[in-house]
Every structure is written in structure tokens, then in C-alpha cells.
Amino acid sequence: MNRDAKPDHPIHALFIKRHSPYAFDPARPVDVATVNALFEAARWTMSSYNAQPWRYIVGIRDDGTDTWQKVHDCLVEGNQPWAKNAPVLVLGLVKTTFAHNGNPNSAAEHDLGAASAFLTLEAVSRGLCVHQMIGIDPDKVIATFAPGPDIKPLTALAIGYQGNPEHIPEAYAARDGRLRERLAQSEILL
Ligand SMILES: Cc1cc2nc3c(=O)[nH]c(=O)nc-3n(C[C@H](O)[C@H](O)[C@H](O)COP(=O)(O)O)c2cc1C
């Protein structure tokens, strides 16, 4: 199954290879050094005022803690049947205010997105896949993890190696088979 992007202009192979699969290989864990490298890439992302408002809660399956399970349980029902095969499940949160003056950071969500994109490209360079999700239950994240004042749960990330779509429910496997479409450059360049 080839999910490569088909760009209209030449771009780096990392962008061509990156995609968001529904099928993850449940039998292939991600080692801790690799997980550390992914968050190191996120850590060095640019951000407004260098505020670094991204926060993550990282669940690694079978690491002797229940964090992976707790993160899994914070996903909406529609994301659980496929995300359960990912050996690493992560919650993305933002610090909504600046540390130095308490004012709202209007770039916080933007900067979490940038950090997760950097993480994703580091992952792709290591043969991994990342599938982000907006489908989480933020109230459940707060009740479960008590992330602290001014910390807003926003996304989740499923991280692991590509799996076989035949091993996941058909409705999700079909999504891995559908055409990857994009707006034309003429539509996004205003
Ligand atoms: C912030 C964000 C939230 C997303 N939320 C979900 C989600 O909750 N469930 C889901 O199945 N896919 C989700 N996706 C995946 C997108 O549907 C996917 O990125 C898009 O269809 C383009 O496919 P590609 O990443 O393979 O190029 C999300 C992606 C992003 C970046």
C-alpha cells in the first residue's frame, strides 16, 4: 500500500512519505530512545516569544504504568478502535497564558501544531508514522491527569509503525485506502 503524496512541485521525501495511517502494527513497540528523540525534535520547534507552550502526556504501552491506557480512554469512541494498536499514545496540551505576565498566548495552539509537526517529521525520518487526533474528551483529560492551571488539552497523537489494514475494522481500513487529496496551490495562495 503506497500512501505517498503526489506533489505538483518537488519537495523533501519526508513530506512525501508522511501520512496518517489508521493501521498501526500492534506487535512492534517504539524504543524509549526513539520516543525521546521525537520529543527532542518537538522541543526545538520555533514559537511565538519562544514561549514553548506545547505540553505532552506520553503513554507507552507495556511500560509498567497505566498512562497509555489512561490516554487511550481519553480518546473519543471513534478513534479508539484503530488507535489502540499504536504502541505510543500521546496527549497534546497547550499552556494558554504567558509565564512572565499571565496574558493569553494567542499563538499557543498554533505552536503546539508546529511542535507536533516537527515531532512527526522526526518520526517519519525513523520509519514511524504519526496520526494526530482532535477527537479527545478534554474534560476527561483534566479529570484524569489534572494538568494544572492554564493548561488546555487539545489533541492526541498515535505513534507507531505502519500496520496491515486487513487487521483493523473494515471501516477504518477503507480510510487507509482512499485517495489522498489536497487543495491546489491556486486555492491556498490568496
Ligand atoms: C490536528 C489534527 C486533528 C486530527 N483529528 C483526527 C481525528 O480525531 N480522527 C482521525 O481519524 N483523524 C484525525 N486527523 C487526521 C486527518 O484526518 C489527516 O491528517 C488528513 O485527512 C490528511 O491525511 P494525511 O495526514 O494522511 O495526509 C487529524 C489531523 C490533525 C492534524
Coordinates of N, CA and C and ligand atoms in Angstrom, one line a residue:
M1 N 0.8 -1.2 0.0 CA 0.0 0.0 0.0 C 0.9 1.3 0.0
N2 N 0.8 2.0 -1.1 CA 1.6 3.2 -1.2 C 0.8 4.4 -0.9
R3 N 1.1 5.1 0.2 CA 0.3 6.3 0.6 C 1.1 7.6 0.3
D4 N 2.1 7.5 -0.5 CA 3.0 8.7 -0.8 C 2.1 9.8 -1.3
A5 N 2.5 11.0 -0.9 CA 1.9 12.2 -1.5 C 2.4 12.3 -3.0
K6 N 1.6 13.0 -3.8 CA 2.0 13.2 -5.2 C 2.0 14.7 -5.4
P7 N 3.2 15.3 -5.1 CA 3.3 16.7 -5.1 C 3.4 17.3 -6.6
D8 N 2.9 18.5 -6.7 CA 2.9 19.1 -8.0 C 4.3 19.8 -8.3
H9 N 5.0 20.0 -7.2 CA 6.4 20.5 -7.3 C 7.3 19.7 -6.4
P10 N 8.6 19.6 -6.7 CA 9.5 18.7 -5.9 C 9.6 19.2 -4.5
I11 N 9.5 18.3 -3.5 CA 9.6 18.6 -2.1 C 10.4 17.4 -1.4
H12 N 10.8 17.7 -0.2 CA 11.6 16.7 0.5 C 10.9 15.4 0.7
A13 N 11.6 14.3 0.6 CA 11.0 13.0 0.8 C 10.2 12.8 2.1
L14 N 10.6 13.5 3.1 CA 9.9 13.3 4.4 C 8.4 13.7 4.2
F15 N 8.2 14.8 3.4 CA 6.8 15.3 3.3 C 6.0 14.3 2.4
I16 N 6.7 13.7 1.5 CA 6.0 12.7 0.6 C 5.7 11.4 1.3
K17 N 6.5 11.0 2.2 CA 6.3 9.8 3.0 C 5.3 9.9 4.1
R18 N 5.2 11.1 4.7 CA 4.4 11.3 5.8 C 2.9 11.1 5.5
H19 N 2.2 10.3 6.2 CA 0.8 10.2 6.1 C 0.2 9.8 7.5
S20 N -1.1 9.8 7.6 CA -1.7 9.5 8.9 C -2.4 8.1 8.8
P21 N -1.8 7.1 9.1 CA -2.4 5.8 8.9 C -3.5 5.4 10.0
Y22 N -4.4 4.6 9.6 CA -5.3 4.0 10.6 C -4.8 2.7 11.1
A23 N -4.0 2.0 10.3 CA -3.4 0.7 10.6 C -2.0 0.9 11.2
F24 N -1.9 0.6 12.5 CA -0.6 0.5 13.2 C -0.3 -0.9 13.5
D25 N 1.0 -1.2 13.6 CA 1.5 -2.6 13.9 C 1.5 -2.7 15.4
P26 N 0.5 -3.5 16.0 CA 0.5 -3.6 17.4 C 1.6 -4.4 18.0
A27 N 2.3 -5.2 17.2 CA 3.4 -6.1 17.7 C 4.8 -5.4 17.7
R28 N 4.8 -4.2 17.2 CA 6.2 -3.5 17.1 C 6.2 -2.3 18.0
P29 N 6.9 -2.4 19.1 CA 7.0 -1.3 20.0 C 8.0 -0.2 19.5
V30 N 7.9 0.9 20.1 CA 8.9 2.0 19.8 C 9.8 2.1 21.0
D31 N 11.1 2.1 20.8 CA 12.0 2.1 21.9 C 12.1 3.5 22.6
V32 N 12.5 3.5 23.8 CA 12.5 4.8 24.6 C 13.4 5.8 24.0
A33 N 14.6 5.4 23.5 CA 15.5 6.4 22.8 C 14.8 7.1 21.7
T34 N 14.0 6.3 20.9 CA 13.3 6.9 19.8 C 12.2 7.9 20.3
V35 N 11.5 7.5 21.3 CA 10.5 8.4 21.8 C 11.1 9.7 22.3
N36 N 12.3 9.5 23.0 CA 13.0 10.7 23.5 C 13.4 11.6 22.3
A37 N 13.8 11.0 21.2 CA 14.2 11.8 20.0 C 13.0 12.6 19.4
L38 N 11.9 12.0 19.4 CA 10.7 12.6 18.9 C 10.4 13.9 19.7
F39 N 10.4 13.8 21.0 CA 10.1 15.0 21.8 C 11.2 16.0 21.9
E40 N 12.4 15.5 21.5 CA 13.5 16.5 21.4 C 13.3 17.3 20.1
A41 N 12.8 16.7 19.1 CA 12.5 17.5 17.9 C 11.4 18.5 18.2
A42 N 10.4 18.1 18.9 CA 9.3 19.0 19.3 C 9.9 20.1 20.1
R43 N 10.8 19.8 21.0 CA 11.3 20.8 22.0 C 12.0 21.9 21.2
W44 N 12.6 21.6 20.1 CA 13.4 22.6 19.4 C 12.6 23.4 18.3
T45 N 11.3 23.3 18.4 CA 10.4 24.0 17.5 C 10.4 25.5 17.8
M46 N 10.3 26.3 16.8 CA 10.1 27.8 17.0 C 8.7 28.0 17.6
S47 N 8.6 29.1 18.3 CA 7.4 29.5 18.9 C 7.3 31.0 19.2
S48 N 6.1 31.5 19.2 CA 5.9 33.0 19.5 C 6.5 33.3 20.8
Y49 N 7.3 34.4 20.8 CA 8.0 34.8 22.1 C 8.9 33.7 22.7
N50 N 9.1 32.7 21.9 CA 9.8 31.5 22.5 C 9.2 31.0 23.7
A51 N 7.8 31.0 23.7 CA 7.1 30.6 25.0 C 7.0 29.1 25.1
Q52 N 7.2 28.4 24.0 CA 7.2 26.9 24.1 C 5.9 26.4 24.8
P53 N 4.7 26.8 24.3 CA 3.5 26.5 25.1 C 3.0 25.0 24.9
W54 N 3.8 24.2 24.1 CA 3.3 22.8 24.0 C 3.6 22.0 25.2
R55 N 2.7 21.2 25.6 CA 2.9 20.2 26.7 C 2.4 18.8 26.2
Y56 N 3.0 17.8 26.6 CA 2.6 16.4 26.2 C 2.5 15.5 27.4
I57 N 1.5 14.6 27.3 CA 1.4 13.5 28.2 C 1.6 12.2 27.4
V58 N 2.7 11.5 27.8 CA 3.1 10.4 26.9 C 2.8 9.0 27.5
G59 N 2.1 8.2 26.8 CA 1.7 6.9 27.2 C 2.5 5.8 26.3
I60 N 3.3 5.0 27.0 CA 4.0 3.9 26.2 C 3.4 2.6 26.7
R61 N 2.9 1.8 25.7 CA 2.2 0.6 26.1 C 3.2 -0.4 26.8
D62 N 2.8 -1.1 27.8 CA 3.6 -2.1 28.5 C 4.8 -1.5 29.1
D63 N 4.8 -0.3 29.6 CA 6.0 0.3 30.3 C 5.9 0.1 31.8
G64 N 4.9 -0.6 32.2 CA 4.7 -0.8 33.7 C 3.9 0.2 34.3
T65 N 3.4 1.2 33.6 CA 2.5 2.2 34.1 C 1.1 2.1 33.4
D66 N 0.1 2.8 33.9 CA -1.2 2.8 33.2 C -1.4 4.0 32.4
T67 N -0.4 4.8 32.1 CA -0.6 6.1 31.3 C -1.1 5.8 29.9
W68 N -0.5 4.8 29.2 CA -1.0 4.5 27.9 C -2.5 4.3 27.9
Q69 N -3.0 3.4 28.8 CA -4.4 3.1 29.0 C -5.2 4.3 29.3
K70 N -4.7 5.2 30.1 CA -5.5 6.4 30.5 C -5.6 7.3 29.3
V71 N -4.5 7.5 28.6 CA -4.6 8.3 27.4 C -5.6 7.7 26.4
H72 N -5.5 6.4 26.2 CA -6.4 5.7 25.3 C -7.9 6.0 25.7
D73 N -8.1 6.0 27.0 CA -9.5 6.2 27.4 C -10.0 7.6 27.3
C74 N -9.1 8.5 27.1 CA -9.4 10.0 26.8 C -9.8 10.2 25.4
L75 N -9.6 9.2 24.5 CA -9.9 9.4 23.1 C -11.4 9.2 22.9
V76 N -12.0 9.9 21.9 CA -13.4 9.7 21.6 C -13.6 8.3 21.1
E77 N -14.8 7.8 21.2 CA -15.0 6.4 20.8 C -14.6 6.1 19.4
G78 N -14.8 7.0 18.5 CA -14.5 6.8 17.1 C -13.0 6.6 16.8
N79 N -12.2 7.1 17.7 CA -10.7 7.0 17.5 C -10.1 5.8 18.2
Q80 N -10.8 5.2 19.2 CA -10.2 4.1 19.9 C -10.0 2.8 19.2
P81 N -10.9 2.4 18.2 CA -10.7 1.1 17.6 C -9.5 1.0 16.8
W82 N -9.0 2.1 16.2 CA -7.7 2.0 15.5 C -6.5 2.4 16.3
A83 N -6.7 3.5 17.1 CA -5.6 4.0 17.9 C -5.1 3.0 18.9
K84 N -5.9 2.0 19.3 CA -5.5 1.0 20.3 C -4.3 0.2 19.8
N85 N -4.1 0.2 18.5 CA -2.9 -0.6 18.0 C -1.6 0.2 18.1
A86 N -1.7 1.5 18.4 CA -0.4 2.3 18.4 C 0.3 2.1 19.7
P87 N 1.5 1.7 19.7 CA 2.3 1.5 21.0 C 2.6 2.7 21.8
V88 N 2.5 3.9 21.1 CA 2.7 5.1 21.9 C 1.4 6.0 21.6
L89 N 0.8 6.4 22.7 CA -0.3 7.3 22.6 C 0.0 8.6 23.5
V90 N -0.2 9.7 22.8 CA 0.2 11.0 23.5 C -0.9 12.0 23.5
L91 N -1.0 12.8 24.5 CA -2.0 13.9 24.5 C -1.2 15.2 24.3
G92 N -1.7 16.0 23.4 CA -1.1 17.4 23.2 C -1.9 18.4 23.9
L93 N -1.2 19.2 24.7 CA -1.9 20.3 25.5 C -1.2 21.6 25.3
V94 N -1.9 22.7 25.6 CA -1.2 24.0 25.5 C -1.3 24.8 26.8
K95 N -0.2 25.5 27.0 CA -0.2 26.5 28.1 C -0.8 27.7 27.5
T96 N -2.0 28.1 27.9 CA -2.7 29.2 27.2 C -2.3 30.6 27.6
T97 N -1.5 30.7 28.6 CA -1.0 32.1 29.1 C 0.5 32.1 29.1
F98 N 1.0 33.3 29.0 CA 2.5 33.5 29.1 C 3.0 33.4 30.5
A99 N 4.1 32.7 30.7 CA 4.6 32.5 32.1 C 5.0 33.9 32.7
H100 N 5.5 34.8 31.9 CA 6.1 36.0 32.5 C 5.1 37.1 32.9
N101 N 3.9 37.1 32.3 CA 2.9 38.1 32.7 C 1.5 37.6 32.8
G102 N 1.2 36.3 32.5 CA -0.1 35.8 32.7 C -1.1 36.1 31.6
N103 N -0.6 36.9 30.6 CA -1.5 37.3 29.5 C -1.8 36.1 28.6
P104 N -2.9 36.1 27.9 CA -3.2 35.0 26.9 C -2.2 34.9 25.8
N105 N -1.8 33.7 25.5 CA -0.9 33.5 24.4 C -1.7 33.0 23.2
S106 N -2.0 34.0 22.3 CA -2.9 33.7 21.1 C -2.3 32.7 20.1
A107 N -1.0 32.5 20.3 CA -0.3 31.6 19.3 C -0.1 30.2 19.9
A108 N -0.7 29.9 21.1 CA -0.4 28.7 21.8 C -0.8 27.4 20.9
E109 N -2.0 27.5 20.4 CA -2.4 26.3 19.7 C -1.7 26.1 18.4
H110 N -1.4 27.3 17.7 CA -0.5 27.3 16.5 C 0.8 26.6 16.8
D111 N 1.4 27.0 18.0 CA 2.7 26.5 18.3 C 2.7 25.0 18.7
L112 N 1.6 24.5 19.3 CA 1.5 23.1 19.6 C 1.5 22.3 18.3
G113 N 0.7 22.9 17.3 CA 0.7 22.3 16.0 C 2.0 22.2 15.3
A114 N 2.8 23.3 15.4 CA 4.1 23.3 14.8 C 5.0 22.2 15.5
A115 N 5.0 22.1 16.8 CA 5.8 21.2 17.6 C 5.4 19.7 17.2
S116 N 4.1 19.5 17.1 CA 3.7 18.2 16.7 C 4.1 17.8 15.3
A117 N 4.1 18.9 14.4 CA 4.6 18.6 13.0 C 6.1 18.3 13.0
F118 N 6.9 19.0 13.8 CA 8.3 18.7 13.9 C 8.5 17.3 14.4
L119 N 7.8 16.9 15.5 CA 7.8 15.6 16.0 C 7.5 14.5 14.9
T120 N 6.5 14.9 14.2 CA 6.0 13.9 13.1 C 7.1 13.7 12.1
L121 N 7.7 14.8 11.7 CA 8.8 14.6 10.6 C 10.0 13.9 11.2
E122 N 10.3 14.1 12.4 CA 11.4 13.3 13.1 C 11.0 11.8 13.1
A123 N 9.7 11.5 13.4 CA 9.2 10.2 13.4 C 9.3 9.5 12.0
V124 N 8.9 10.3 11.0 CA 8.9 9.7 9.6 C 10.3 9.4 9.2
S125 N 11.3 10.3 9.6 CA 12.7 10.0 9.3 C 13.2 8.7 9.9
R126 N 12.5 8.2 10.9 CA 12.9 7.0 11.6 C 12.0 5.8 11.2
G127 N 11.2 6.0 10.1 CA 10.3 4.9 9.7 C 9.0 4.8 10.4
L128 N 8.7 5.8 11.3 CA 7.5 5.7 12.1 C 6.4 6.5 11.4
C129 N 5.2 6.3 11.9 CA 4.0 7.1 11.5 C 3.4 7.8 12.7
V130 N 2.8 8.9 12.4 CA 2.1 9.7 13.5 C 0.7 10.0 12.9
H131 N -0.3 9.8 13.7 CA -1.7 10.1 13.3 C -2.3 11.0 14.4
Q132 N -2.5 12.3 14.1 CA -3.0 13.2 15.1 C -4.5 13.1 15.2
M133 N -5.0 13.5 16.4 CA -6.5 13.4 16.6 C -6.9 14.7 17.4
I134 N -8.0 15.3 16.9 CA -8.7 16.3 17.6 C -9.8 15.6 18.5
G135 N -10.1 14.4 18.2 CA -11.2 13.7 18.8 C -10.7 13.1 20.2
I136 N -10.7 14.0 21.2 CA -10.4 13.6 22.5 C -11.5 14.2 23.4
D137 N -11.6 13.7 24.7 CA -12.5 14.3 25.6 C -11.7 15.2 26.6
P138 N -11.7 16.5 26.4 CA -10.8 17.4 27.2 C -11.1 17.3 28.7
D139 N -12.4 17.2 29.0 CA -12.8 17.2 30.4 C -12.3 15.9 31.1
K140 N -12.3 14.8 30.3 CA -11.7 13.6 30.9 C -10.2 13.7 31.1
V141 N -9.5 14.4 30.2 CA -8.1 14.6 30.3 C -7.8 15.3 31.6
I142 N -8.6 16.4 31.8 CA -8.4 17.2 33.0 C -8.7 16.4 34.3
A143 N -9.8 15.6 34.3 CA -10.2 14.8 35.4 C -9.1 13.7 35.7
T144 N -8.5 13.2 34.6 CA -7.6 12.1 34.8 C -6.2 12.5 35.2
F145 N -5.7 13.6 34.5 CA -4.3 14.0 34.7 C -4.1 15.2 35.5
A146 N -5.2 16.0 35.7 CA -5.0 17.3 36.4 C -3.8 18.1 35.9
P147 N -3.8 18.5 34.6 CA -2.6 19.0 34.1 C -2.2 20.4 34.6
G148 N -3.1 21.0 35.4 CA -2.7 22.3 36.0 C -3.4 23.5 35.4
P149 N -3.2 24.7 36.1 CA -3.9 25.9 35.6 C -3.4 26.3 34.3
D150 N -4.3 26.9 33.5 CA -3.9 27.4 32.2 C -3.4 26.4 31.2
I151 N -3.6 25.1 31.5 CA -3.2 24.0 30.5 C -4.4 23.4 29.9
K152 N -4.5 23.6 28.6 CA -5.8 23.1 27.9 C -5.4 21.9 27.0
P153 N -6.1 20.8 27.2 CA -5.9 19.6 26.3 C -6.5 19.9 25.0
L154 N -5.8 19.6 23.9 CA -6.2 19.9 22.6 C -6.2 18.7 21.6
T155 N -5.2 17.9 21.6 CA -5.1 16.9 20.6 C -4.5 15.6 21.2
A156 N -4.5 14.5 20.4 CA -3.8 13.3 20.8 C -3.0 12.9 19.5
L157 N -1.9 12.1 19.8 CA -1.1 11.6 18.7 C -0.9 10.1 18.9
A158 N -1.3 9.3 17.8 CA -0.9 7.9 17.8 C 0.4 7.7 17.1
I159 N 1.3 7.0 17.7 CA 2.7 6.9 17.1 C 3.0 5.4 17.1
G160 N 3.5 5.0 16.0 CA 4.0 3.6 15.8 C 4.4 3.3 14.4
Y161 N 4.6 2.0 14.1 CA 4.9 1.6 12.8 C 3.7 1.2 12.0
Q162 N 3.8 1.4 10.7 CA 2.6 1.1 9.8 C 2.2 -0.3 10.0
G163 N 0.9 -0.6 10.1 CA 0.4 -1.9 10.2 C -0.3 -2.4 9.0
N164 N -1.0 -3.5 9.1 CA -1.7 -4.1 7.9 C -3.2 -3.7 8.0
P165 N -3.7 -3.0 7.1 CA -5.1 -2.5 7.1 C -6.1 -3.7 7.2
E166 N -5.6 -4.9 6.8 CA -6.5 -6.1 6.9 C -6.8 -6.5 8.4
H167 N -6.0 -6.0 9.3 CA -6.1 -6.4 10.7 C -6.9 -5.4 11.5
I168 N -7.5 -4.4 10.9 CA -8.3 -3.4 11.6 C -9.7 -3.4 11.0
P169 N -10.7 -2.9 11.8 CA -12.1 -2.9 11.3 C -12.2 -2.3 9.9
E170 N -13.0 -2.9 9.1 CA -13.1 -2.5 7.7 C -13.3 -1.0 7.4
A171 N -14.2 -0.4 8.3 CA -14.5 1.0 8.1 C -13.2 1.8 8.2
Y172 N -12.3 1.4 9.0 CA -11.0 2.2 9.2 C -10.0 1.8 8.1
A173 N -10.0 0.5 7.7 CA -9.1 0.1 6.7 C -9.4 0.8 5.4
A174 N -10.7 1.0 5.1 CA -11.2 1.7 3.9 C -10.6 3.1 3.9
R175 N -10.4 3.8 5.0 CA -9.9 5.1 5.1 C -8.4 5.1 4.7
D176 N -7.7 4.0 5.0 CA -6.3 3.9 4.6 C -6.2 3.7 3.1
G177 N -7.3 3.3 2.4 CA -7.2 3.0 1.0 C -7.7 4.2 0.2
R178 N -8.3 5.2 0.8 CA -8.9 6.3 0.0 C -7.8 7.2 -0.6
L179 N -8.3 7.9 -1.6 CA -7.4 8.8 -2.3 C -6.9 9.9 -1.4
R180 N -5.7 10.3 -1.4 CA -5.2 11.4 -0.6 C -5.3 12.7 -1.5
E181 N -6.2 13.6 -1.1 CA -6.5 14.8 -1.9 C -6.0 16.1 -1.2
R182 N -5.7 17.0 -2.0 CA -5.3 18.3 -1.5 C -5.9 19.5 -2.3
L183 N -6.1 20.6 -1.7 CA -6.4 21.8 -2.5 C -5.2 22.1 -3.4
A184 N -5.5 22.8 -4.5 CA -4.5 23.2 -5.4 C -3.8 24.4 -4.8
Q185 N -2.5 24.6 -5.2 CA -1.8 25.8 -4.7 C -2.6 27.1 -5.0
S186 N -3.3 27.1 -6.2 CA -4.0 28.3 -6.5 C -5.2 28.6 -5.5
E187 N -5.6 27.6 -4.8 CA -6.7 27.8 -3.8 C -6.2 28.2 -2.5
I188 N -4.9 27.9 -2.2 CA -4.4 28.3 -0.8 C -3.6 29.6 -0.9
L189 N -3.2 30.0 -2.1 CA -2.4 31.2 -2.2 C -3.3 32.3 -2.6
L190 N -3.7 33.1 -1.6 CA -4.8 34.1 -1.8 C -4.2 35.4 -2.3
Ligands
LIG1 C1 -5.0 18.5 14.4 C2 -5.4 17.2 13.7 C3 -6.5 16.6 14.2 C4 -7.0 15.4 13.6 N1 -8.0 14.7 14.2 C5 -8.3 13.4 13.7 C6 -9.2 12.6 14.4 O1 -9.7 13.0 15.5 N2 -9.5 11.4 13.9 C7 -9.0 11.0 12.7 O2 -9.3 9.8 12.3 N3 -8.1 11.7 12.1 C8 -7.7 12.9 12.5 N4 -6.8 13.7 11.9 C9 -6.1 13.2 10.7 C10 -6.6 13.9 9.4 O3 -7.8 13.5 9.0 C11 -5.5 13.7 8.3 O4 -4.3 14.4 8.7 C12 -6.0 14.2 7.0 O5 -7.1 13.5 6.5 C13 -4.9 14.2 5.9 O6 -4.4 12.9 5.8 P1 -2.8 12.7 5.9 O7 -2.3 13.1 7.2 O8 -2.6 11.2 5.7 O9 -2.1 13.5 4.8 C14 -6.3 14.9 12.4 C15 -5.2 15.6 11.9 C16 -4.8 16.7 12.6 C17 -3.5 17.4 12.0

